[in-house]
PDB file of C-alpha atoms in Angstrom:
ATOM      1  CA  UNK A  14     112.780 180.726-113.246  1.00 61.00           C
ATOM      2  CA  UNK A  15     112.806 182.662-109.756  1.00 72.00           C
ATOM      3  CA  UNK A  16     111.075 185.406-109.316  1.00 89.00           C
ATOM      4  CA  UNK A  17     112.870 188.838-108.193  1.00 94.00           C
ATOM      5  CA  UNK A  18     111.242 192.089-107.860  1.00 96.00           C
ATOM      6  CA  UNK A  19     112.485 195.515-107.138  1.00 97.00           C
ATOM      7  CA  UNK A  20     110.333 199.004-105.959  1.00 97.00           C
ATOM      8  CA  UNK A  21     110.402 201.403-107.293  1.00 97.00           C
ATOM      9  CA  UNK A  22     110.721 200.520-111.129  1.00 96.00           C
ATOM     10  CA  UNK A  23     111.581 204.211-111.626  1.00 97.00           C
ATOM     11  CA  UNK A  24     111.999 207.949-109.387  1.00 97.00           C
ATOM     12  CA  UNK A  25     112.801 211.304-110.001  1.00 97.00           C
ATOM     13  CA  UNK A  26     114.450 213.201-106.825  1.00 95.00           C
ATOM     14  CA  UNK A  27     116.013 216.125-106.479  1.00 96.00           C
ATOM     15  CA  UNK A  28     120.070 216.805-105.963  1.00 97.00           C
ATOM     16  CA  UNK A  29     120.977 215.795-102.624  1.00 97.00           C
ATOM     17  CA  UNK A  30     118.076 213.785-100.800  1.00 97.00           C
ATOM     18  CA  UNK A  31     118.344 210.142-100.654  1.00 97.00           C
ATOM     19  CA  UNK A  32     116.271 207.191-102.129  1.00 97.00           C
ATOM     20  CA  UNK A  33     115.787 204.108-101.477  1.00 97.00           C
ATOM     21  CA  UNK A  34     115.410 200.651-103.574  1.00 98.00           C
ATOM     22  CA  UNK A  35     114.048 197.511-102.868  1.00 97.00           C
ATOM     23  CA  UNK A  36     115.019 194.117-103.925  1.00 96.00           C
ATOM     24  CA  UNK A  37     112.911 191.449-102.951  1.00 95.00           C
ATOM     25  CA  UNK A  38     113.141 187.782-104.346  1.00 92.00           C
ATOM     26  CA  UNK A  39     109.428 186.313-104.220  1.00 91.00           C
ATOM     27  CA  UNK A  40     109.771 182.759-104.324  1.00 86.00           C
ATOM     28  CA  UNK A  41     112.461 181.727-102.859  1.00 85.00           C
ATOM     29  CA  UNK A  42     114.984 182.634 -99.936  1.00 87.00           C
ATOM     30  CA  UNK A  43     118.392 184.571-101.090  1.00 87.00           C
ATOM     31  CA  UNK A  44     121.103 184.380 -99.474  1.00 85.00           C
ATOM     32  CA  UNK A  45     123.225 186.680-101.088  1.00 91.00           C
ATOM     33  CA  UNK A  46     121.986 189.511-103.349  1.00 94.00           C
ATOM     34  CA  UNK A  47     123.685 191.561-105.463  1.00 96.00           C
ATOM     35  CA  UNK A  48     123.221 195.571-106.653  1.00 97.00           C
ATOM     36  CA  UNK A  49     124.432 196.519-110.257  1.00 97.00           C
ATOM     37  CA  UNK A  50     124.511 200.103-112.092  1.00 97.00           C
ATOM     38  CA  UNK A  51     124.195 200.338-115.500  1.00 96.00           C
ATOM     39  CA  UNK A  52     124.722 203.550-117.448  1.00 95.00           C
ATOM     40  CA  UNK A  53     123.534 203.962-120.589  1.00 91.00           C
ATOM     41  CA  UNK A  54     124.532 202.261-123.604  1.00 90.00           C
ATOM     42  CA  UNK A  55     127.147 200.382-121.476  1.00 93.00           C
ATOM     43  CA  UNK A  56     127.516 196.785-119.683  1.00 93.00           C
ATOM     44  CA  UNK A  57     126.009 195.759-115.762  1.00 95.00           C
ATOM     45  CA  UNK A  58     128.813 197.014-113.226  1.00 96.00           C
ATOM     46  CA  UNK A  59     128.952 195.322-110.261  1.00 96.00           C
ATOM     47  CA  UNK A  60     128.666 197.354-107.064  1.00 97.00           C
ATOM     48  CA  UNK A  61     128.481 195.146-104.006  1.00 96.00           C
ATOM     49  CA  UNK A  62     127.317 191.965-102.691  1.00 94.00           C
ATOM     50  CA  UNK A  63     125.625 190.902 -99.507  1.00 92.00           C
ATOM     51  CA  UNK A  64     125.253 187.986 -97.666  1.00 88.00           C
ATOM     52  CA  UNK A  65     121.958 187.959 -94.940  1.00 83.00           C
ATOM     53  CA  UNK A  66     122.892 189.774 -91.854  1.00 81.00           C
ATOM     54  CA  UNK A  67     126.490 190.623 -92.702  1.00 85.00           C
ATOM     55  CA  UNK A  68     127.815 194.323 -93.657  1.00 88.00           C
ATOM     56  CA  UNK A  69     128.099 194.346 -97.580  1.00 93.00           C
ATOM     57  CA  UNK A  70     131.038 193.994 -99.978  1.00 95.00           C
ATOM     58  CA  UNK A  71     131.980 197.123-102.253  1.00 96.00           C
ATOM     59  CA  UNK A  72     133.648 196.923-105.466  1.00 96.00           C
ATOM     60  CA  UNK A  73     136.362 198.631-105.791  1.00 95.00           C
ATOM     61  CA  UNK A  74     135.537 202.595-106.460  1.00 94.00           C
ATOM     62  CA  UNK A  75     132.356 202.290-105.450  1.00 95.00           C
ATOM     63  CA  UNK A  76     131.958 204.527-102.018  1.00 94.00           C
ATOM     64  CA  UNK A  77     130.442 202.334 -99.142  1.00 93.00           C
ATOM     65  CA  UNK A  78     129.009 205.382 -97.580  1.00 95.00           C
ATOM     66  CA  UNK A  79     126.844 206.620-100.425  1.00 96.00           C
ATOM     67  CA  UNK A  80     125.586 203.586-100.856  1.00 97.00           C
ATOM     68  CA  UNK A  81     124.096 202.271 -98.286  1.00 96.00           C
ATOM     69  CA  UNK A  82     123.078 198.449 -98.286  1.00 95.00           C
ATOM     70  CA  UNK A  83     121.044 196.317 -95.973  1.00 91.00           C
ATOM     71  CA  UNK A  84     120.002 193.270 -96.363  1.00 89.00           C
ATOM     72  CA  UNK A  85     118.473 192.011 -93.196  1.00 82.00           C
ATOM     73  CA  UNK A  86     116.378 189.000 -93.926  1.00 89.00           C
ATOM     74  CA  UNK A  87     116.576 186.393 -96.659  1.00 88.00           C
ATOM     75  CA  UNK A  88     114.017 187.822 -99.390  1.00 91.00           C
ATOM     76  CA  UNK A  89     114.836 191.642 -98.443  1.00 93.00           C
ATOM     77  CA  UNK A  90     117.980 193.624 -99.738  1.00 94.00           C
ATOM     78  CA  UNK A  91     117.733 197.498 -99.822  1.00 95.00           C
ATOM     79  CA  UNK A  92     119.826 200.056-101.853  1.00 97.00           C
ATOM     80  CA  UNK A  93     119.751 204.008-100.297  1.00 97.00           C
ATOM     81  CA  UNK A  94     121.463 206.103-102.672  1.00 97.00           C
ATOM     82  CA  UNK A  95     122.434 209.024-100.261  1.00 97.00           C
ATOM     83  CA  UNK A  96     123.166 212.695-101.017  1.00 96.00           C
ATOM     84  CA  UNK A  97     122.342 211.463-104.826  1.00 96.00           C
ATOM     85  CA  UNK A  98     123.743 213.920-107.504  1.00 96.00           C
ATOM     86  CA  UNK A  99     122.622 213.792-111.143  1.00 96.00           C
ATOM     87  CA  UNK A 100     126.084 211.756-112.086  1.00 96.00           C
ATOM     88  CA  UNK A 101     124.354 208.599-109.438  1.00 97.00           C
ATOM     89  CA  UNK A 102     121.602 209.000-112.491  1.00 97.00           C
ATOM     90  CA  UNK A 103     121.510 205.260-113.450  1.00 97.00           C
ATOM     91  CA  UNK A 104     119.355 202.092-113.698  1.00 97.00           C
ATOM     92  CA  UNK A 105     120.328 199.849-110.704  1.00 98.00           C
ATOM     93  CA  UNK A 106     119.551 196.358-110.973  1.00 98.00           C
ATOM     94  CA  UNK A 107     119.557 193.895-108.297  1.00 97.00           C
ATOM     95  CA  UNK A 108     119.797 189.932-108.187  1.00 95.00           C
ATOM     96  CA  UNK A 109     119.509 187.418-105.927  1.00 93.00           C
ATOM     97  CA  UNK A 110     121.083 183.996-105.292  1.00 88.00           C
ATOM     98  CA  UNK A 111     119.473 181.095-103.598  1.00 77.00           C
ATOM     99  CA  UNK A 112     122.796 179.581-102.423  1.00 68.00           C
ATOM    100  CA  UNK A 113     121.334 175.595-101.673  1.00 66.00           C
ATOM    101  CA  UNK A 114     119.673 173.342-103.346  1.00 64.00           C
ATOM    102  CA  UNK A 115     119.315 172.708-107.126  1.00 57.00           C
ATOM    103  CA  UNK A 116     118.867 176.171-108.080  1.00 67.00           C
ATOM    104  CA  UNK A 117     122.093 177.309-106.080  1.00 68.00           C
ATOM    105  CA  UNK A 118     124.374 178.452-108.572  1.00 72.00           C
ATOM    106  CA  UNK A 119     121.971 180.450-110.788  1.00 81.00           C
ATOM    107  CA  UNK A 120     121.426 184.011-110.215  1.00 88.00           C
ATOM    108  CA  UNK A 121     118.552 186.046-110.313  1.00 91.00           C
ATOM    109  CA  UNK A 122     117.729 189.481-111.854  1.00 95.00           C
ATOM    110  CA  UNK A 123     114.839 192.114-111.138  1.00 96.00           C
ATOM    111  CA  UNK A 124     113.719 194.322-113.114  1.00 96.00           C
ATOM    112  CA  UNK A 125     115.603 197.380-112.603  1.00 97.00           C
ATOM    113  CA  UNK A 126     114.911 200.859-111.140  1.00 97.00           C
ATOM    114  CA  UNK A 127     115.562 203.761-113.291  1.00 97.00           C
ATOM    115  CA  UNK A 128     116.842 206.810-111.138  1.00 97.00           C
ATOM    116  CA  UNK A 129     116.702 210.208-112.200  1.00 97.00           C
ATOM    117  CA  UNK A 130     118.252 212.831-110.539  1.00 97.00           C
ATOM    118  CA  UNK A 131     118.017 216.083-110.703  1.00 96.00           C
TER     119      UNK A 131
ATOM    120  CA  UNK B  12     136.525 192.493-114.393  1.00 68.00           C
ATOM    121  CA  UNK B  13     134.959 190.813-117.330  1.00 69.00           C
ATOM    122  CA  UNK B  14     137.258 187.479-118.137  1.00 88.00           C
ATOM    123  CA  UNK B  15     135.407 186.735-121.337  1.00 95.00           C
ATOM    124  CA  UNK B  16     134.716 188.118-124.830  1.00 95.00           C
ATOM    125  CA  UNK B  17     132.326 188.230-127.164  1.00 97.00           C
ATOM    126  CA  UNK B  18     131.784 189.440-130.839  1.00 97.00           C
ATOM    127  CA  UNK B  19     130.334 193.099-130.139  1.00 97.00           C
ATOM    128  CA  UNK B  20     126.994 191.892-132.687  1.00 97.00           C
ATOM    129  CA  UNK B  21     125.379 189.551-135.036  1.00 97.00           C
ATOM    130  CA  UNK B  22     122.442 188.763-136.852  1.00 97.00           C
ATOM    131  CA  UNK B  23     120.343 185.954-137.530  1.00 97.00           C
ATOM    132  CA  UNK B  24     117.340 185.328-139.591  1.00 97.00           C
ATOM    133  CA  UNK B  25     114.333 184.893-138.188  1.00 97.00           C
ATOM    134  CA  UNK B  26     113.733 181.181-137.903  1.00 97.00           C
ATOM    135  CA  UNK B  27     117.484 180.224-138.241  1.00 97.00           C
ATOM    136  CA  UNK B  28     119.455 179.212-135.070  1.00 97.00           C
ATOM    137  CA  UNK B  29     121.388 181.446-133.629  1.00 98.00           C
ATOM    138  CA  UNK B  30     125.052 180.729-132.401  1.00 98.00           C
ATOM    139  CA  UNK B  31     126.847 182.910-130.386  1.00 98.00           C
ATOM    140  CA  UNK B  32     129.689 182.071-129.283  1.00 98.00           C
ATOM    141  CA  UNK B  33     132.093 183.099-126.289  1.00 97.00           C
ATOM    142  CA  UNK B  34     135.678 183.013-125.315  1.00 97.00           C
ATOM    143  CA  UNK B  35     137.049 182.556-121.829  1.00 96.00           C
ATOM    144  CA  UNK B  36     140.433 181.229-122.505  1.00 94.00           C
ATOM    145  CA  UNK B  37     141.428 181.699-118.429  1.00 93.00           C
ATOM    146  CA  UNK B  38     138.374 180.023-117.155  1.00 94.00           C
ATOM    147  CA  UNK B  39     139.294 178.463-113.507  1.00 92.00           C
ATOM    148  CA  UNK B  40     138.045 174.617-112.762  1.00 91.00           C
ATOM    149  CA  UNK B  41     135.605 175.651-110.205  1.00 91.00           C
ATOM    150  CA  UNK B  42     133.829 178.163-112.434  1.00 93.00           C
ATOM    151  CA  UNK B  43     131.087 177.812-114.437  1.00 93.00           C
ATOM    152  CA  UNK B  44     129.980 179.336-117.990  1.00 95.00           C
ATOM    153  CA  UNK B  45     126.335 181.613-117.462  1.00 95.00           C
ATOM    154  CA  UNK B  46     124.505 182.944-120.499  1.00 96.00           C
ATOM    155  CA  UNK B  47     121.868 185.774-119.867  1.00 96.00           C
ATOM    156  CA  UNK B  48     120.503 187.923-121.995  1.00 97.00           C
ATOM    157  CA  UNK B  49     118.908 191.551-121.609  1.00 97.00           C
ATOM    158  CA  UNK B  50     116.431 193.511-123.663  1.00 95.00           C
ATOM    159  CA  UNK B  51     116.481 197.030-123.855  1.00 87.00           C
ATOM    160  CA  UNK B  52     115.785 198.398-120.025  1.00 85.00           C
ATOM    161  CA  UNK B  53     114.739 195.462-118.584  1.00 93.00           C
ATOM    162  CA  UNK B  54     116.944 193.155-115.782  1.00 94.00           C
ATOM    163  CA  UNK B  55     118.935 190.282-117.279  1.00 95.00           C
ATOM    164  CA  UNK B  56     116.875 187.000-117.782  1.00 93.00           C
ATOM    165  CA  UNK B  57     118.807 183.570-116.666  1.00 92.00           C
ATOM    166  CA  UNK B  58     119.069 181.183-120.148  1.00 94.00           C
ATOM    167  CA  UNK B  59     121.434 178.310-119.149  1.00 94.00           C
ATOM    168  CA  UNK B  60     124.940 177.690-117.415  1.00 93.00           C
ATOM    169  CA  UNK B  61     127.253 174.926-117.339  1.00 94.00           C
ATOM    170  CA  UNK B  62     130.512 173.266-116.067  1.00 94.00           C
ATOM    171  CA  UNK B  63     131.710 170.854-118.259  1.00 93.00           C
ATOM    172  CA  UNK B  64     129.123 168.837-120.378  1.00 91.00           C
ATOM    173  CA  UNK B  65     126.454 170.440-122.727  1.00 95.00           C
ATOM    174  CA  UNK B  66     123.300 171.758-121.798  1.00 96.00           C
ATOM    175  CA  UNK B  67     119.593 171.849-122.778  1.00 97.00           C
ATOM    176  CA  UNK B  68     116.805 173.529-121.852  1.00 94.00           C
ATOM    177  CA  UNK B  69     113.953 175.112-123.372  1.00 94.00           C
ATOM    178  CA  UNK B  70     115.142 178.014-124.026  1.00 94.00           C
ATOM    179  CA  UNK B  71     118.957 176.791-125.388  1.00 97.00           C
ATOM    180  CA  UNK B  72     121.599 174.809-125.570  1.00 98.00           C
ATOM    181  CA  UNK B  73     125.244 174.959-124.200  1.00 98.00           C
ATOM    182  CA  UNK B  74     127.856 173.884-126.088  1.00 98.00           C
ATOM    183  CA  UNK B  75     130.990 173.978-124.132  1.00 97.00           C
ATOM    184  CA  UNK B  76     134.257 172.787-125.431  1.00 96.00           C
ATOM    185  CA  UNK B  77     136.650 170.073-124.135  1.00 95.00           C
ATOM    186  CA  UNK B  78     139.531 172.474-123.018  1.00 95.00           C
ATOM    187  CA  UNK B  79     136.463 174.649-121.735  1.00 96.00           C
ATOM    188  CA  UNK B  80     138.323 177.517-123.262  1.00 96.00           C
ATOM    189  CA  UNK B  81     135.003 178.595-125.386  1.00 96.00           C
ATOM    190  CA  UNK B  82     131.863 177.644-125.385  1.00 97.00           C
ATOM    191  CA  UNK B  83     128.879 178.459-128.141  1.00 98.00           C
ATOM    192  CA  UNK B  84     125.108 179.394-127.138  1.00 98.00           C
ATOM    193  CA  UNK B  85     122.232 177.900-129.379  1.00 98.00           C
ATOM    194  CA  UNK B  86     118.728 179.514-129.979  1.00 98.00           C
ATOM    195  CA  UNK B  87     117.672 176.623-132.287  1.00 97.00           C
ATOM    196  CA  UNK B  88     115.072 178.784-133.838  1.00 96.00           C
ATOM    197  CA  UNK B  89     115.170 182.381-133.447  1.00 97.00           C
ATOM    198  CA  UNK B  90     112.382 184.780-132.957  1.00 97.00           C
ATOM    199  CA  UNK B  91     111.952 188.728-133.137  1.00 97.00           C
ATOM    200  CA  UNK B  92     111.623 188.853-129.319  1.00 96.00           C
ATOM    201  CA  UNK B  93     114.839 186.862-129.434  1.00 97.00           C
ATOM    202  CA  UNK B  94     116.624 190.417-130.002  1.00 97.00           C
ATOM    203  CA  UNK B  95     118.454 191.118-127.112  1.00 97.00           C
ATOM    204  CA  UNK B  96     121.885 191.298-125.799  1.00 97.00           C
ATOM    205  CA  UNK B  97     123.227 187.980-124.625  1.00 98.00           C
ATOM    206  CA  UNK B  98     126.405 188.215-121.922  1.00 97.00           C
ATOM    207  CA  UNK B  99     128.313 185.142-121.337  1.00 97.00           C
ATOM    208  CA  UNK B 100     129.781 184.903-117.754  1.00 95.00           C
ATOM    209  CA  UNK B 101     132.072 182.719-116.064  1.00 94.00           C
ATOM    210  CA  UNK B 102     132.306 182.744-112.573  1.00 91.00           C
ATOM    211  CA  UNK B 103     131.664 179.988-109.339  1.00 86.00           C
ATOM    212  CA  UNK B 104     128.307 181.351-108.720  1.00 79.00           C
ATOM    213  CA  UNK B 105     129.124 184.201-106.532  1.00 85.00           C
ATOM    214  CA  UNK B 106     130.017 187.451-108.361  1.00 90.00           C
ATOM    215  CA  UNK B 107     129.501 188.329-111.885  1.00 92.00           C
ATOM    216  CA  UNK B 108     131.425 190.764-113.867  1.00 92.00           C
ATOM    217  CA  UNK B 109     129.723 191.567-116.549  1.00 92.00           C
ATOM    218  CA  UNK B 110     131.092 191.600-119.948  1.00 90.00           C
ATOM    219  CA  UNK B 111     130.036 193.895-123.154  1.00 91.00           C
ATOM    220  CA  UNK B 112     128.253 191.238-124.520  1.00 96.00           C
ATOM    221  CA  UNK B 113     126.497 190.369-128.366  1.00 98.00           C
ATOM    222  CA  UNK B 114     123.916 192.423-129.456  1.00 97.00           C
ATOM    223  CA  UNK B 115     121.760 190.230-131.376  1.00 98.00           C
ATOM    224  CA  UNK B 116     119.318 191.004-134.217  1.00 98.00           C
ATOM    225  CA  UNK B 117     116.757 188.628-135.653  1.00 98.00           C
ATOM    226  CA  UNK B 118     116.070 190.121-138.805  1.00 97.00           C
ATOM    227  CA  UNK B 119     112.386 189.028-140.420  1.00 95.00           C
TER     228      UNK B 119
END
């Protein structure tokens, strides 16, 4: 399968600075990616999608301004958690989705970054 | 929001197949049916999806029904590193809400 990476695989930061997390897909190009949250013991929620060089989509609750997603070229999507607080304490999760071609209605996953705040 | 569900967990002997199976009675005609699976803090790994006929790979196979109200995933012969849980998804290939999903045990 396609390859999809994400830095860092885990931080620690302190209440109220903001990190960042990168999704990159490795082998091919993605045209939409995807950023998930998953608490503990729970399912993958859904937070937003974006398409290459569009704003994002939210899911419903989930506050556009805290966060922040870019993804400006076709194997780049980024995540900045802003102002985090220990409830944003999660594992995010991205995936990516190649959009043509044989492969274009699978979806990839990377590996997840464990955030910590505290 | 999740449109399928799925027995919260099972077990399977090591060796046996595994069937897990999945309802998705509201499934639209443009959708397909996704099965990943996810082991313990890692990202969700892609097994197989459909539309309408069954699938093979080498990891599984897809059985979906005729109505394409259920379908039923197939580990032919399970492993201890087959433990995971395994979320069955319908959607057109865009956004996936996930489900809670089968926790599944291979037991040696």
């Amino acid at each position: 399968g396609a390859v999809v990476s994400q830095h860092p695989s885990w931080v620690i930061c302190k209440s109220g600075t903001s990190v960042k997390i990168e999704c990159r897909s490795l082998d091919f190009q993605a045209t939409t990616m995807f950023w998930y949250r998953q608490f503990p013991k729970q399912s993958l929620m859904l937070m937003a999608t974006s398409n290459e060089g569009s704003k994002a989509t939210y899911e419903q609750g989930v506050e556009k301004d805290k966060f922040l997603i870019n993804h400006a070229s076709l194997t780049l999507s980024t995540l900045t958690v802003t102002s985090a607080h220990p409830e944003d304490s999660s594992f995010y999760i991205c995936s990516a989705r190649a959009g043509l071609g044989r492969r274009q209605h699978e979806q990839y996953f990377g590996p997840g970054t464990r955030l910590t705040v505290t | 929001d999740a449109k399928t569900t799925q027995p919260t967990s099972m077990d399977c002997a090591e060796g046996r197949a595994a069937n897990l199976p999945c309802n998705h009675s509201t499934i639209s005609g443009n959708e397909y049916v996704y099965w990943y699976r996810q082991i313990h803090s890692q990202g969700p790994q892609y097994i197989i999806h459909g539309l309408k006929n069954n699938e093979t790979n080498e990891m599984a196979s897809l059985i979906i029904t005729e109505d394409r109200k259920s379908s039923t995933l197939i580990l032919p012969h399970a492993t201890l590193r087959d433990t995971a849980v395994y979320y069955c998804i319908t959607s057109t290939g865009n956004q996936f809400y996930f489900g809670t999903g089968t926790s599944l045990t291979v037991i040696p």
